C-alpha cells in the first residue's frame, strides 16, 4: 500500500488533507494522526472491519481493546450506557485532554473495537488536527498508539513513518507531540473509579473529584491489579538490556561508570539515560540527556524519543538513573520500569 504523508501546522485545521483523511476513515481505511499525548493509528470506531485492520497494522493481539476518540461530550450517549454523573464532572474538568475513561459500551460499538469487552475506553484529545479529523470522520475514531506492537509509542512523525509506512493510507505529520506519554486511563465501571494506567492527569488531580462523588466508599486498599488488557502483554522493551539504578547521586554515577567500563571491556555497546545535571559525568558510548530533574514534563516529553534513539544505535546494555515520581513522574517511572522489566539496582 502507498502511504500518503501530509505535513500540517496545528493552526491550519481546514486543510484539504484532513477532509481527505476523514473520507479515508469513513471508507474503512486507516490514518495515523497527532494528538497531544502520542500519535494515534485511527480507524472508524463503529466499523468492525476498521478495528481488524488496526490490529493487523500494529501486529497487536485482537483482545487488546482500542480507545475511542470523540470530539463532543454529548456524543458519549451514542457509544456508552449507564453513564455515571462523575463522568460528566471529569469530562468538564479534563476534556479535551489526556484522560481516558472506561464506561459500559452501547451496542453501537462493535466487539472488535473493545477486544470483546462489554466496556469502552473514551477520550477527547486536546489537539486541533485530531478534533477536526474526528469531526470529518463522523465522530468516533478508534486509535491505539501508532507504533508497531512492542515498540515505544511515537512522539514524532518520523517514528510513525518508520513503523506504519505501507500499512496505512495516510500519515498526518503534525510535528512532535506535546506530552509524550499516553493518557491516564480511569475505570468508571467499578464501585469506585480506579486508575488503570498513570498519565499526566495524576491521581492527585483526580482524587478530590472522585472523593466528592463517592464520599461513602473508602479507597480500595488492595493493590491495583491492572485490568487494562494492554497491561498483561509484554510491554515495550529496548533491544538492549535496560537497568535502572537508584540511590544517592554520587553512588549512582560511580556504579554506572564502573559497570560501563566492564561492559565496554567485554566488547558491548553501552548507553546511559541521565538528567541534565549529571549526564556529563558518564563515560558510555551513547549518553542521553533526558532533561532537568525538576522538569518532570520535559522528561516525559523526551522519554520515548530517547528509548527509540538508543534502539536505533542497537545499544547492548543501557543504564538509567531514577527520576522523580512527582506529578507526571508517576507515569514516567511506570513506563521506564516496564521497559526495564522491573530490573532495579539499589546502590
Ligand atoms: O494517549 C493515548 O491514550 C493514546 C492516544 C493515541 O490517544 N492512545 C493509546 O492507546 O495509548 P493504546 O491502544 O496504545 O492503549 C490503550 C490502553 C491499552 O492498554 C488497552 O488495554 C486499554 O487502554 N483499554 C482500552 N479499552 C479498554 C477497556 N474497555 N477496559 C480496560 N482497558 C482498556
Ligand atoms: Mg500503545
PDB file of N, CA, C and O in Angstrom, residues 170-221:
ATOM      1  N   UNK A 170      -2.839   6.984   5.136  1.00  0.00           N
ATOM      2  CA  UNK A 170      -2.297   8.335   5.288  1.00  0.00           C
ATOM      3  C   UNK A 170      -1.656   8.530   6.653  1.00  0.00           C
ATOM      4  O   UNK A 170      -2.106   7.954   7.654  1.00  0.00           O
ATOM      5  N   UNK A 171      -0.587   9.334   6.678  1.00  0.00           N
ATOM      6  CA  UNK A 171       0.012   9.761   7.941  1.00  0.00           C
ATOM      7  C   UNK A 171      -0.042  11.284   7.958  1.00  0.00           C
ATOM      8  O   UNK A 171       0.446  11.937   7.034  1.00  0.00           O
ATOM      9  N   UNK A 172      -0.682  11.833   8.984  1.00  0.00           N
ATOM     10  CA  UNK A 172      -0.687  13.290   9.135  1.00  0.00           C
ATOM     11  C   UNK A 172       0.458  13.668  10.062  1.00  0.00           C
ATOM     12  O   UNK A 172       0.506  13.242  11.215  1.00  0.00           O
ATOM     13  N   UNK A 173       1.382  14.452   9.525  1.00  0.00           N
ATOM     14  CA  UNK A 173       2.568  14.867  10.269  1.00  0.00           C
ATOM     15  C   UNK A 173       2.281  16.202  10.941  1.00  0.00           C
ATOM     16  O   UNK A 173       2.216  17.236  10.293  1.00  0.00           O
ATOM     17  N   UNK A 174       2.094  16.176  12.256  1.00  0.00           N
ATOM     18  CA  UNK A 174       1.819  17.407  12.998  1.00  0.00           C
ATOM     19  C   UNK A 174       2.988  17.782  13.891  1.00  0.00           C
ATOM     20  O   UNK A 174       2.807  18.449  14.905  1.00  0.00           O
ATOM     21  N   UNK A 175       4.180  17.317  13.546  1.00  0.00           N
ATOM     22  CA  UNK A 175       5.352  17.652  14.372  1.00  0.00           C
ATOM     23  C   UNK A 175       5.418  16.788  15.621  1.00  0.00           C
ATOM     24  O   UNK A 175       4.793  15.737  15.695  1.00  0.00           O
ATOM     25  N   UNK A 176       6.191  17.269  16.583  1.00  0.00           N
ATOM     26  CA  UNK A 176       6.412  16.491  17.801  1.00  0.00           C
ATOM     27  C   UNK A 176       5.201  16.631  18.734  1.00  0.00           C
ATOM     28  O   UNK A 176       4.629  17.706  18.849  1.00  0.00           O
ATOM     29  N   UNK A 177       4.814  15.536  19.414  1.00  0.00           N
ATOM     30  CA  UNK A 177       3.663  15.640  20.326  1.00  0.00           C
ATOM     31  C   UNK A 177       4.089  16.331  21.616  1.00  0.00           C
ATOM     32  O   UNK A 177       5.235  16.246  22.035  1.00  0.00           O
ATOM     33  N   UNK A 178       3.103  17.008  22.220  1.00  0.00           N
ATOM     34  CA  UNK A 178       3.411  17.884  23.341  1.00  0.00           C
ATOM     35  C   UNK A 178       3.763  17.102  24.618  1.00  0.00           C
ATOM     36  O   UNK A 178       4.815  17.319  25.217  1.00  0.00           O
ATOM     37  N   UNK A 179       2.934  16.157  25.007  1.00  0.00           N
ATOM     38  CA  UNK A 179       3.129  15.490  26.304  1.00  0.00           C
ATOM     39  C   UNK A 179       4.134  14.344  26.211  1.00  0.00           C
ATOM     40  O   UNK A 179       5.031  14.222  27.036  1.00  0.00           O
ATOM     41  N   UNK A 180       3.969  13.475  25.233  1.00  0.00           N
ATOM     42  CA  UNK A 180       4.972  12.433  25.015  1.00  0.00           C
ATOM     43  C   UNK A 180       4.692  11.101  25.686  1.00  0.00           C
ATOM     44  O   UNK A 180       5.352  10.117  25.393  1.00  0.00           O
ATOM     45  N   UNK A 181       3.746  11.043  26.613  1.00  0.00           N
ATOM     46  CA  UNK A 181       3.328   9.767  27.225  1.00  0.00           C
ATOM     47  C   UNK A 181       1.827   9.615  27.017  1.00  0.00           C
ATOM     48  O   UNK A 181       1.100  10.603  26.933  1.00  0.00           O
ATOM     49  N   UNK A 182       1.345   8.365  26.998  1.00  0.00           N
ATOM     50  CA  UNK A 182      -0.070   8.107  26.747  1.00  0.00           C
ATOM     51  C   UNK A 182      -0.951   8.622  27.887  1.00  0.00           C
ATOM     52  O   UNK A 182      -0.496   8.806  29.017  1.00  0.00           O
ATOM     53  N   UNK A 183      -2.252   8.781  27.559  1.00  0.00           N
ATOM     54  CA  UNK A 183      -3.224   9.315  28.517  1.00  0.00           C
ATOM     55  C   UNK A 183      -3.363   8.450  29.769  1.00  0.00           C
ATOM     56  O   UNK A 183      -3.082   7.256  29.761  1.00  0.00           O
ATOM     57  N   UNK A 184      -3.844   9.085  30.829  1.00  0.00           N
ATOM     58  CA  UNK A 184      -4.243   8.386  32.049  1.00  0.00           C
ATOM     59  C   UNK A 184      -5.509   7.586  31.728  1.00  0.00           C
ATOM     60  O   UNK A 184      -6.395   8.089  31.044  1.00  0.00           O
ATOM     61  N   UNK A 185      -5.592   6.340  32.200  1.00  0.00           N
ATOM     62  CA  UNK A 185      -6.834   5.570  31.999  1.00  0.00           C
ATOM     63  C   UNK A 185      -7.513   5.381  33.343  1.00  0.00           C
ATOM     64  O   UNK A 185      -6.904   4.897  34.310  1.00  0.00           O
ATOM     65  N   UNK A 186      -8.791   5.791  33.406  1.00  0.00           N
ATOM     66  CA  UNK A 186      -9.576   5.712  34.631  1.00  0.00           C
ATOM     67  C   UNK A 186     -10.805   4.839  34.385  1.00  0.00           C
ATOM     68  O   UNK A 186     -11.593   5.119  33.481  1.00  0.00           O
ATOM     69  N   UNK A 187     -10.954   3.805  35.166  1.00  0.00           N
ATOM     70  CA  UNK A 187     -12.096   2.905  35.020  1.00  0.00           C
ATOM     71  C   UNK A 187     -13.268   3.427  35.845  1.00  0.00           C
ATOM     72  O   UNK A 187     -13.157   3.574  37.067  1.00  0.00           O
ATOM     73  N   UNK A 188     -14.390   3.729  35.177  1.00  0.00           N
ATOM     74  CA  UNK A 188     -15.577   4.221  35.887  1.00  0.00           C
ATOM     75  C   UNK A 188     -16.638   3.131  36.026  1.00  0.00           C
ATOM     76  O   UNK A 188     -17.774   3.412  36.375  1.00  0.00           O
ATOM     77  N   UNK A 189     -16.269   1.890  35.722  1.00  0.00           N
ATOM     78  CA  UNK A 189     -17.272   0.826  35.801  1.00  0.00           C
ATOM     79  C   UNK A 189     -17.152   0.034  37.101  1.00  0.00           C
ATOM     80  O   UNK A 189     -17.945  -0.867  37.357  1.00  0.00           O
ATOM     81  N   UNK A 190     -16.176   0.378  37.932  1.00  0.00           N
ATOM     82  CA  UNK A 190     -16.010  -0.289  39.226  1.00  0.00           C
ATOM     83  C   UNK A 190     -16.718   0.531  40.297  1.00  0.00           C
ATOM     84  O   UNK A 190     -17.103   1.681  40.040  1.00  0.00           O
ATOM     85  N   UNK A 191     -16.887  -0.027  41.512  1.00  0.00           N
ATOM     86  CA  UNK A 191     -17.662   0.684  42.534  1.00  0.00           C
ATOM     87  C   UNK A 191     -17.024   2.031  42.878  1.00  0.00           C
ATOM     88  O   UNK A 191     -17.700   2.997  43.177  1.00  0.00           O
ATOM     89  N   UNK A 192     -15.718   2.086  42.806  1.00  0.00           N
ATOM     90  CA  UNK A 192     -15.027   3.376  42.948  1.00  0.00           C
ATOM     91  C   UNK A 192     -14.032   3.492  41.798  1.00  0.00           C
ATOM     92  O   UNK A 192     -13.343   2.530  41.499  1.00  0.00           O
ATOM     93  N   UNK A 193     -13.971   4.656  41.111  1.00  0.00           N
ATOM     94  CA  UNK A 193     -13.069   4.782  39.961  1.00  0.00           C
ATOM     95  C   UNK A 193     -11.633   4.382  40.293  1.00  0.00           C
ATOM     96  O   UNK A 193     -11.139   4.671  41.372  1.00  0.00           O
ATOM     97  N   UNK A 194     -11.005   3.718  39.346  1.00  0.00           N
ATOM     98  CA  UNK A 194      -9.635   3.237  39.555  1.00  0.00           C
ATOM     99  C   UNK A 194      -8.745   3.628  38.386  1.00  0.00           C
ATOM    100  O   UNK A 194      -9.144   3.488  37.229  1.00  0.00           O
ATOM    101  N   UNK A 195      -7.532   4.054  38.703  1.00  0.00           N
ATOM    102  CA  UNK A 195      -6.569   4.369  37.641  1.00  0.00           C
ATOM    103  C   UNK A 195      -5.950   3.066  37.146  1.00  0.00           C
ATOM    104  O   UNK A 195      -5.374   2.316  37.917  1.00  0.00           O
ATOM    105  N   UNK A 196      -6.086   2.786  35.848  1.00  0.00           N
ATOM    106  CA  UNK A 196      -5.506   1.566  35.276  1.00  0.00           C
ATOM    107  C   UNK A 196      -4.151   1.849  34.630  1.00  0.00           C
ATOM    108  O   UNK A 196      -3.353   0.942  34.450  1.00  0.00           O
ATOM    109  N   UNK A 197      -3.926   3.109  34.250  1.00  0.00           N
ATOM    110  CA  UNK A 197      -2.635   3.490  33.652  1.00  0.00           C
ATOM    111  C   UNK A 197      -2.363   4.934  34.051  1.00  0.00           C
ATOM    112  O   UNK A 197      -3.179   5.801  33.754  1.00  0.00           O
ATOM    113  N   UNK A 198      -1.232   5.212  34.714  1.00  0.00           N
ATOM    114  CA  UNK A 198      -0.950   6.606  35.082  1.00  0.00           C
ATOM    115  C   UNK A 198      -0.562   7.434  33.872  1.00  0.00           C
ATOM    116  O   UNK A 198       0.012   6.918  32.914  1.00  0.00           O
ATOM    117  N   UNK A 199      -0.881   8.719  33.918  1.00  0.00           N
ATOM    118  CA  UNK A 199      -0.537   9.627  32.817  1.00  0.00           C
ATOM    119  C   UNK A 199      -0.416  11.029  33.380  1.00  0.00           C
ATOM    120  O   UNK A 199      -0.247  11.199  34.591  1.00  0.00           O
ATOM    121  N   UNK A 200      -0.560  12.049  32.532  1.00  0.00           N
ATOM    122  CA  UNK A 200      -0.315  13.395  33.045  1.00  0.00           C
ATOM    123  C   UNK A 200      -1.506  13.964  33.813  1.00  0.00           C
ATOM    124  O   UNK A 200      -1.362  14.968  34.500  1.00  0.00           O
ATOM    125  N   UNK A 201      -2.687  13.349  33.707  1.00  0.00           N
ATOM    126  CA  UNK A 201      -3.751  13.672  34.662  1.00  0.00           C
ATOM    127  C   UNK A 201      -3.498  12.737  35.851  1.00  0.00           C
ATOM    128  O   UNK A 201      -3.678  11.530  35.760  1.00  0.00           O
ATOM    129  N   UNK A 202      -3.008  13.313  36.944  1.00  0.00           N
ATOM    130  CA  UNK A 202      -2.484  12.483  38.028  1.00  0.00           C
ATOM    131  C   UNK A 202      -3.551  12.115  39.059  1.00  0.00           C
ATOM    132  O   UNK A 202      -4.628  12.715  39.112  1.00  0.00           O
ATOM    133  N   UNK A 203      -3.215  11.142  39.887  1.00  0.00           N
ATOM    134  CA  UNK A 203      -4.058  10.719  40.995  1.00  0.00           C
ATOM    135  C   UNK A 203      -4.415  11.926  41.888  1.00  0.00           C
ATOM    136  O   UNK A 203      -5.554  12.079  42.305  1.00  0.00           O
ATOM    137  N   UNK A 204      -3.424  12.796  42.113  1.00  0.00           N
ATOM    138  CA  UNK A 204      -3.655  13.977  42.954  1.00  0.00           C
ATOM    139  C   UNK A 204      -4.695  14.904  42.330  1.00  0.00           C
ATOM    140  O   UNK A 204      -5.433  15.583  43.031  1.00  0.00           O
ATOM    141  N   UNK A 205      -4.760  14.941  40.992  1.00  0.00           N
ATOM    142  CA  UNK A 205      -5.737  15.791  40.316  1.00  0.00           C
ATOM    143  C   UNK A 205      -7.121  15.134  40.338  1.00  0.00           C
ATOM    144  O   UNK A 205      -8.140  15.811  40.410  1.00  0.00           O
ATOM    145  N   UNK A 206      -7.157  13.806  40.276  1.00  0.00           N
ATOM    146  CA  UNK A 206      -8.439  13.085  40.183  1.00  0.00           C
ATOM    147  C   UNK A 206      -9.081  12.871  41.554  1.00  0.00           C
ATOM    148  O   UNK A 206     -10.308  12.938  41.693  1.00  0.00           O
ATOM    149  N   UNK A 207      -8.251  12.616  42.565  1.00  0.00           N
ATOM    150  CA  UNK A 207      -8.754  12.236  43.880  1.00  0.00           C
ATOM    151  C   UNK A 207      -9.827  13.160  44.475  1.00  0.00           C
ATOM    152  O   UNK A 207     -10.856  12.669  44.939  1.00  0.00           O
ATOM    153  N   UNK A 208      -9.622  14.490  44.460  1.00  0.00           N
ATOM    154  CA  UNK A 208     -10.637  15.355  45.084  1.00  0.00           C
ATOM    155  C   UNK A 208     -12.003  15.207  44.417  1.00  0.00           C
ATOM    156  O   UNK A 208     -13.028  15.183  45.099  1.00  0.00           O
ATOM    157  N   UNK A 209     -12.009  15.078  43.076  1.00  0.00           N
ATOM    158  CA  UNK A 209     -13.288  14.966  42.354  1.00  0.00           C
ATOM    159  C   UNK A 209     -13.933  13.616  42.648  1.00  0.00           C
ATOM    160  O   UNK A 209     -15.142  13.517  42.889  1.00  0.00           O
ATOM    161  N   UNK A 210     -13.132  12.572  42.676  1.00  0.00           N
ATOM    162  CA  UNK A 210     -13.654  11.239  42.949  1.00  0.00           C
ATOM    163  C   UNK A 210     -14.189  11.169  44.378  1.00  0.00           C
ATOM    164  O   UNK A 210     -15.275  10.648  44.625  1.00  0.00           O
ATOM    165  N   UNK A 211     -13.457  11.749  45.324  1.00  0.00           N
ATOM    166  CA  UNK A 211     -13.885  11.726  46.729  1.00  0.00           C
ATOM    167  C   UNK A 211     -15.233  12.438  46.907  1.00  0.00           C
ATOM    168  O   UNK A 211     -16.086  11.995  47.663  1.00  0.00           O
ATOM    169  N   UNK A 212     -15.438  13.525  46.167  1.00  0.00           N
ATOM    170  CA  UNK A 212     -16.697  14.256  46.261  1.00  0.00           C
ATOM    171  C   UNK A 212     -17.854  13.417  45.720  1.00  0.00           C
ATOM    172  O   UNK A 212     -18.960  13.446  46.242  1.00  0.00           O
ATOM    173  N   UNK A 213     -17.567  12.667  44.675  1.00  0.00           N
ATOM    174  CA  UNK A 213     -18.625  11.875  44.043  1.00  0.00           C
ATOM    175  C   UNK A 213     -18.860  10.528  44.713  1.00  0.00           C
ATOM    176  O   UNK A 213     -19.920   9.926  44.540  1.00  0.00           O
ATOM    177  N   UNK A 214     -17.877  10.046  45.443  1.00  0.00           N
ATOM    178  CA  UNK A 214     -18.004   8.740  46.110  1.00  0.00           C
ATOM    179  C   UNK A 214     -17.634   8.881  47.584  1.00  0.00           C
ATOM    180  O   UNK A 214     -16.697   8.257  48.055  1.00  0.00           O
ATOM    181  N   UNK A 215     -18.389   9.730  48.331  1.00  0.00           N
ATOM    182  CA  UNK A 215     -17.987  10.031  49.707  1.00  0.00           C
ATOM    183  C   UNK A 215     -18.038   8.818  50.628  1.00  0.00           C
ATOM    184  O   UNK A 215     -17.288   8.757  51.598  1.00  0.00           O
ATOM    185  N   UNK A 216     -18.890   7.859  50.327  1.00  0.00           N
ATOM    186  CA  UNK A 216     -19.093   6.747  51.261  1.00  0.00           C
ATOM    187  C   UNK A 216     -18.164   5.574  51.010  1.00  0.00           C
ATOM    188  O   UNK A 216     -18.034   4.688  51.841  1.00  0.00           O
ATOM    189  N   UNK A 217     -17.554   5.556  49.836  1.00  0.00           N
ATOM    190  CA  UNK A 217     -16.726   4.397  49.523  1.00  0.00           C
ATOM    191  C   UNK A 217     -15.273   4.722  49.827  1.00  0.00           C
ATOM    192  O   UNK A 217     -14.675   5.613  49.236  1.00  0.00           O
ATOM    193  N   UNK A 218     -14.728   3.993  50.779  1.00  0.00           N
ATOM    194  CA  UNK A 218     -13.335   4.233  51.145  1.00  0.00           C
ATOM    195  C   UNK A 218     -12.441   3.764  49.997  1.00  0.00           C
ATOM    196  O   UNK A 218     -12.796   2.873  49.242  1.00  0.00           O
ATOM    197  N   UNK A 219     -11.283   4.331  49.963  1.00  0.00           N
ATOM    198  CA  UNK A 219     -10.328   3.946  48.933  1.00  0.00           C
ATOM    199  C   UNK A 219     -10.027   2.458  49.024  1.00  0.00           C
ATOM    200  O   UNK A 219      -9.810   1.919  50.102  1.00  0.00           O
ATOM    201  N   UNK A 220     -10.012   1.829  47.873  1.00  0.00           N
ATOM    202  CA  UNK A 220      -9.682   0.408  47.798  1.00  0.00           C
ATOM    203  C   UNK A 220      -8.229   0.225  48.240  1.00  0.00           C
ATOM    204  O   UNK A 220      -7.322   0.799  47.679  1.00  0.00           O
ATOM    205  N   UNK A 221      -8.030  -0.564  49.292  1.00  0.00           N
ATOM    206  CA  UNK A 221      -6.668  -0.670  49.813  1.00  0.00           C
ATOM    207  C   UNK A 221      -5.868  -1.778  49.114  1.00  0.00           C
ATOM    208  O   UNK A 221      -4.657  -1.836  49.222  1.00  0.00           O
TER     209      UNK A 221
END
